[in-house]
Coordinates of C-alpha atoms in Angstrom, one line a residue:
M1 CA -24.5 -76.4 -33.4
H2 CA -22.4 -75.0 -36.1
I3 CA -19.5 -76.9 -37.2
K4 CA -17.0 -75.0 -40.3
F5 CA -13.5 -77.9 -42.0
I6 CA -11.8 -75.3 -43.8
T7 CA -7.8 -76.7 -45.6
S8 CA -5.9 -74.0 -47.3
T9 CA -2.8 -73.3 -48.9
F10 CA -0.4 -71.6 -48.0
S11 CA 3.5 -70.8 -49.5
V12 CA 5.8 -72.8 -48.1
F13 CA 7.0 -69.3 -46.6
V14 CA 4.7 -68.4 -44.6
L15 CA 3.1 -71.8 -43.5
I16 CA 6.9 -72.7 -42.1
S17 CA 7.7 -69.8 -40.1
G18 CA 3.7 -69.7 -39.1
M19 CA 4.2 -72.8 -36.9
L20 CA 7.5 -72.3 -36.2
L21 CA 6.2 -68.8 -34.3
V22 CA 3.4 -71.1 -32.4
G23 CA 6.7 -72.6 -31.6
G24 CA 8.3 -69.9 -30.2
V25 CA 5.0 -67.8 -28.1
T26 CA 5.2 -71.3 -26.7
G27 CA 7.3 -71.4 -23.0
D28 CA 7.0 -74.7 -21.9
V29 CA 9.0 -76.5 -25.2
A30 CA 12.2 -77.7 -24.5
A31 CA 15.2 -75.4 -26.8
A32 CA 17.3 -78.3 -29.2
D33 CA 20.4 -79.6 -26.8
A34 CA 22.9 -82.0 -27.9
S35 CA 21.2 -84.9 -27.5
P36 CA 20.0 -86.7 -31.0
D37 CA 16.4 -87.1 -29.2
R38 CA 14.7 -85.2 -27.3
S39 CA 11.2 -84.6 -25.9
H40 CA 8.9 -82.7 -23.8
R41 CA 5.8 -83.2 -22.4
E42 CA 3.3 -80.7 -21.0
T43 CA 0.7 -80.7 -18.9
R44 CA -1.3 -77.3 -18.4
R45 CA -4.3 -75.0 -18.3
S46 CA -4.6 -71.7 -20.1
N47 CA -6.6 -69.6 -22.7
S48 CA -3.3 -69.9 -25.1
L49 CA -3.9 -73.7 -26.2
D50 CA -0.2 -74.0 -28.3
T51 CA 1.5 -77.3 -28.5
A52 CA 5.1 -77.4 -30.8
S53 CA 7.3 -79.8 -31.6
S54 CA 10.7 -79.6 -34.1
A55 CA 13.0 -81.2 -36.1
I56 CA 16.0 -79.5 -37.0
P57 CA 19.5 -81.8 -37.7
T58 CA 22.6 -80.0 -38.1
A59 CA 25.6 -81.4 -39.6
A60 CA 27.0 -81.5 -35.9
Q61 CA 23.9 -83.5 -34.4
P62 CA 22.5 -85.3 -38.2
A63 CA 19.4 -87.3 -36.7
V64 CA 16.9 -85.6 -34.0
T65 CA 13.5 -86.5 -33.3
D66 CA 11.6 -84.6 -31.0
D67 CA 7.9 -84.7 -29.5
A68 CA 5.5 -82.8 -27.7
Q69 CA 2.5 -83.5 -26.5
S70 CA -0.5 -82.3 -24.3
T71 CA -3.9 -82.1 -23.3
V72 CA -5.5 -78.5 -22.5
R73 CA -8.1 -77.1 -22.0
T74 CA -10.0 -73.5 -21.9
G75 CA -13.0 -72.3 -20.0
S76 CA -13.7 -69.2 -21.3
S77 CA -16.4 -68.3 -24.0
T78 CA -14.0 -68.7 -26.8
G79 CA -10.9 -70.0 -27.3
K80 CA -8.0 -71.4 -30.5
A81 CA -5.9 -73.7 -30.2
A82 CA -3.2 -74.8 -32.0
A83 CA -1.3 -77.6 -32.7
V84 CA 1.7 -77.9 -35.0
A85 CA 4.2 -80.9 -36.0
V86 CA 7.8 -79.5 -38.5
A87 CA 10.7 -81.4 -39.6
T88 CA 13.0 -80.1 -41.5
S89 CA 16.4 -81.2 -43.3
N90 CA 19.3 -79.4 -44.5
C91 CA 22.3 -81.4 -44.4
E92 CA 23.6 -84.5 -46.3
G93 CA 22.2 -87.6 -44.7
C94 CA 20.3 -86.1 -42.3
S95 CA 17.3 -87.3 -40.4
G96 CA 14.2 -85.6 -39.1
S97 CA 11.1 -86.9 -37.5
S98 CA 8.9 -84.8 -35.5
T99 CA 5.9 -85.5 -33.8
A100 CA 2.5 -83.6 -32.2
F101 CA -0.2 -85.0 -29.6
Q102 CA -2.8 -81.9 -28.2
V103 CA -6.0 -83.0 -25.8
V104 CA -7.9 -80.1 -26.2
Y105 CA -10.9 -79.2 -24.5
F106 CA -13.4 -76.6 -25.2
D107 CA -15.9 -75.6 -22.5
G108 CA -17.2 -72.5 -23.6
D109 CA -19.5 -71.6 -26.5
T110 CA -16.8 -70.3 -29.4
A111 CA -13.9 -72.3 -30.8
T112 CA -11.1 -72.1 -33.1
A113 CA -8.7 -75.8 -33.5
D114 CA -5.0 -75.6 -35.8
N115 CA -3.2 -79.0 -36.3
S116 CA -0.9 -78.8 -38.6
A117 CA 2.3 -81.0 -40.1
A118 CA 5.2 -79.6 -41.9
A119 CA 8.7 -81.5 -43.8
W120 CA 10.7 -79.7 -45.6
S121 CA 14.5 -81.1 -46.9
S122 CA 16.5 -79.6 -49.3
C123 CA 19.8 -81.9 -49.1
P124 CA 21.4 -84.8 -50.7
S125 CA 19.8 -89.3 -48.7
C126 CA 18.3 -86.9 -46.1
T127 CA 14.5 -87.3 -44.7
S128 CA 11.9 -85.4 -43.0
S129 CA 8.9 -86.3 -41.9
A130 CA 6.2 -84.6 -39.5
V131 CA 3.0 -86.3 -38.3
S132 CA 0.3 -83.7 -36.1
V133 CA -2.8 -85.2 -33.9
Q134 CA -5.1 -83.6 -32.1
L135 CA -8.9 -84.8 -31.0
V136 CA -11.0 -82.2 -30.1
V137 CA -13.4 -81.8 -27.8
A138 CA -15.8 -79.1 -27.4
R139 CA -19.6 -80.7 -26.0
K140 CA -21.1 -77.3 -25.4
A141 CA -19.8 -74.9 -28.5
S142 CA -22.1 -73.2 -30.7
Q143 CA -19.1 -72.3 -33.2
L144 CA -16.1 -74.7 -34.2
I145 CA -13.8 -73.3 -36.6
V146 CA -11.2 -77.0 -37.2
N147 CA -8.2 -76.1 -39.7
N148 CA -5.7 -79.3 -40.3
R149 CA -3.3 -79.3 -43.6
A150 CA -0.3 -80.6 -43.8
L151 CA 2.6 -79.3 -45.9
A152 CA 5.8 -81.7 -47.3
L153 CA 9.1 -80.2 -49.8
N154 CA 11.9 -81.4 -51.5
V155 CA 13.7 -78.6 -52.1
S156 CA 16.8 -79.1 -54.8
C157 CA 17.4 -81.7 -53.3
T158 CA 17.5 -85.3 -55.3
S159 CA 17.1 -89.0 -53.1
C160 CA 15.2 -87.2 -50.7
T161 CA 12.1 -88.9 -48.7
T162 CA 9.6 -85.9 -47.1
T163 CA 6.3 -86.5 -45.6
S164 CA 3.4 -85.1 -43.3
A165 CA 0.6 -86.0 -41.8
A166 CA -2.2 -84.2 -40.2
I167 CA -4.7 -85.7 -38.5
Q168 CA -7.4 -84.1 -36.4
F169 CA -10.4 -85.7 -34.4
V170 CA -13.9 -83.2 -33.1
I171 CA -15.8 -84.5 -30.6
T172 CA -19.0 -82.6 -30.1
G173 CA -22.1 -83.2 -27.5
G174 CA -22.5 -86.3 -26.0
T175 CA -20.5 -88.3 -23.3
R176 CA -18.5 -86.8 -21.2
R177 CA -16.2 -88.9 -20.2
E178 CA -12.1 -87.8 -20.6
L179 CA -9.1 -89.2 -23.0
S180 CA -7.5 -92.0 -20.5
A181 CA -4.1 -92.0 -20.1
Q182 CA -3.7 -95.4 -21.2
A183 CA -5.1 -94.1 -24.8
K184 CA -2.5 -91.3 -24.6
T185 CA 0.0 -93.7 -24.4
M186 CA -1.4 -96.0 -26.9
I187 CA -1.9 -93.1 -29.2
T188 CA 1.6 -92.0 -29.5
Q189 CA 2.9 -95.3 -29.9
I190 CA 0.5 -95.6 -33.2
Q191 CA 1.9 -92.2 -33.5
T192 CA 5.0 -92.6 -34.1
E193 CA 4.7 -95.5 -35.5
L194 CA 3.5 -93.9 -38.1
A195 CA 6.3 -91.0 -38.5
D196 CA 8.9 -93.5 -38.0
R197 CA 7.5 -95.6 -41.1
L198 CA 6.1 -92.7 -43.8
R199 CA 10.2 -91.6 -42.5
A200 CA 11.7 -95.0 -43.6
A201 CA 9.4 -95.4 -47.1
P202 CA 10.7 -95.6 -50.4
H203 CA 10.9 -93.1 -52.1
P204 CA 13.2 -94.8 -55.5
Q205 CA 9.8 -94.8 -57.9
G206 CA 9.0 -91.4 -57.1
L207 CA 6.1 -89.5 -56.0
Q208 CA 3.4 -91.0 -58.1
R209 CA 4.1 -94.2 -55.7
S210 CA 4.9 -92.0 -52.7
A211 CA 2.0 -90.4 -52.1
P212 CA -0.7 -93.3 -52.6
Q213 CA 2.1 -95.5 -50.0
A214 CA 2.0 -92.4 -47.8
K215 CA -1.4 -91.4 -47.9
G216 CA -2.3 -95.2 -47.2
L217 CA -0.2 -96.1 -43.4
T218 CA -1.8 -92.7 -43.0
D219 CA -5.4 -93.4 -43.7
D220 CA -4.9 -96.4 -41.5
T221 CA -3.5 -94.2 -38.5
A222 CA -6.3 -92.5 -38.4
E223 CA -9.1 -94.9 -38.1
R224 CA -6.9 -96.8 -35.3
L225 CA -6.9 -93.7 -33.7
A226 CA -10.3 -93.1 -34.1
Q227 CA -11.8 -96.4 -32.5
I228 CA -9.7 -95.7 -29.4
I229 CA -10.9 -92.4 -29.0
L230 CA -14.9 -93.7 -29.9
K231 CA -14.4 -96.7 -27.4
D232 CA -12.0 -94.5 -24.4
V233 CA -14.6 -91.2 -24.5
G234 CA -17.8 -93.3 -25.2
A235 CA -19.2 -91.4 -28.1
A236 CA -20.7 -92.3 -31.0
T237 CA -19.3 -90.7 -33.8
V238 CA -15.6 -89.1 -34.1
Q239 CA -15.4 -86.2 -36.9
R240 CA -12.0 -86.9 -38.9
N241 CA -10.0 -85.2 -40.0
V242 CA -7.4 -86.0 -42.6
D243 CA -4.0 -84.5 -45.0
V244 CA -0.7 -86.1 -45.4
Q245 CA 1.6 -84.7 -48.5
A246 CA 4.6 -86.8 -50.0
G247 CA 7.6 -84.2 -51.2
Q248 CA 8.0 -83.3 -55.0

């Protein structure tokens, strides 16, 4: 079994453009509407394994929460899955919160999984929070490449809070039990709790304190989620990849 973990640093424009492109090709994702809170759920079987969430508040719609959740499976010899959460705020006092949760089952020999969270703020007293959680189950794959990354940027703004967290779990071999609906519900609740706490985290102390605080919250969440997954699917171990960023 060959498992390769890659962490890359991208420019903000390339990363966010790529994430939004993923959202654009995911046909099941609903477009923005007049409601301040919008969510979508999808369960499908496909060779195009993309799950994307995007929260972009405006002056007319200053608080936006977007949530995407999907369970996908591919039986082809090769497969590539992507989970993406993006939040951007560019209006004074606005708040954007985006969460994505993907469970992907690879039944083929070669697989690639990409998990990303990006948050961007360019406005006074605004907040942006993005959390993406991905569970990868590849019990037969002889080659598995996983990527997990988070990005958070403050752009010419004061009193803004920008945080992102990408949490990825990988299970290879072992039990064939699948993640239950009850476990999925628990994970989404904990994930939403993390997004809320990251968005509400005080920022007046500056990046030096806010970054460790965000990391502590994310690490604690990842540990809670790992325990739920291990108990539910009956696996002995789960690889855990965590990346968290606070805007600066």
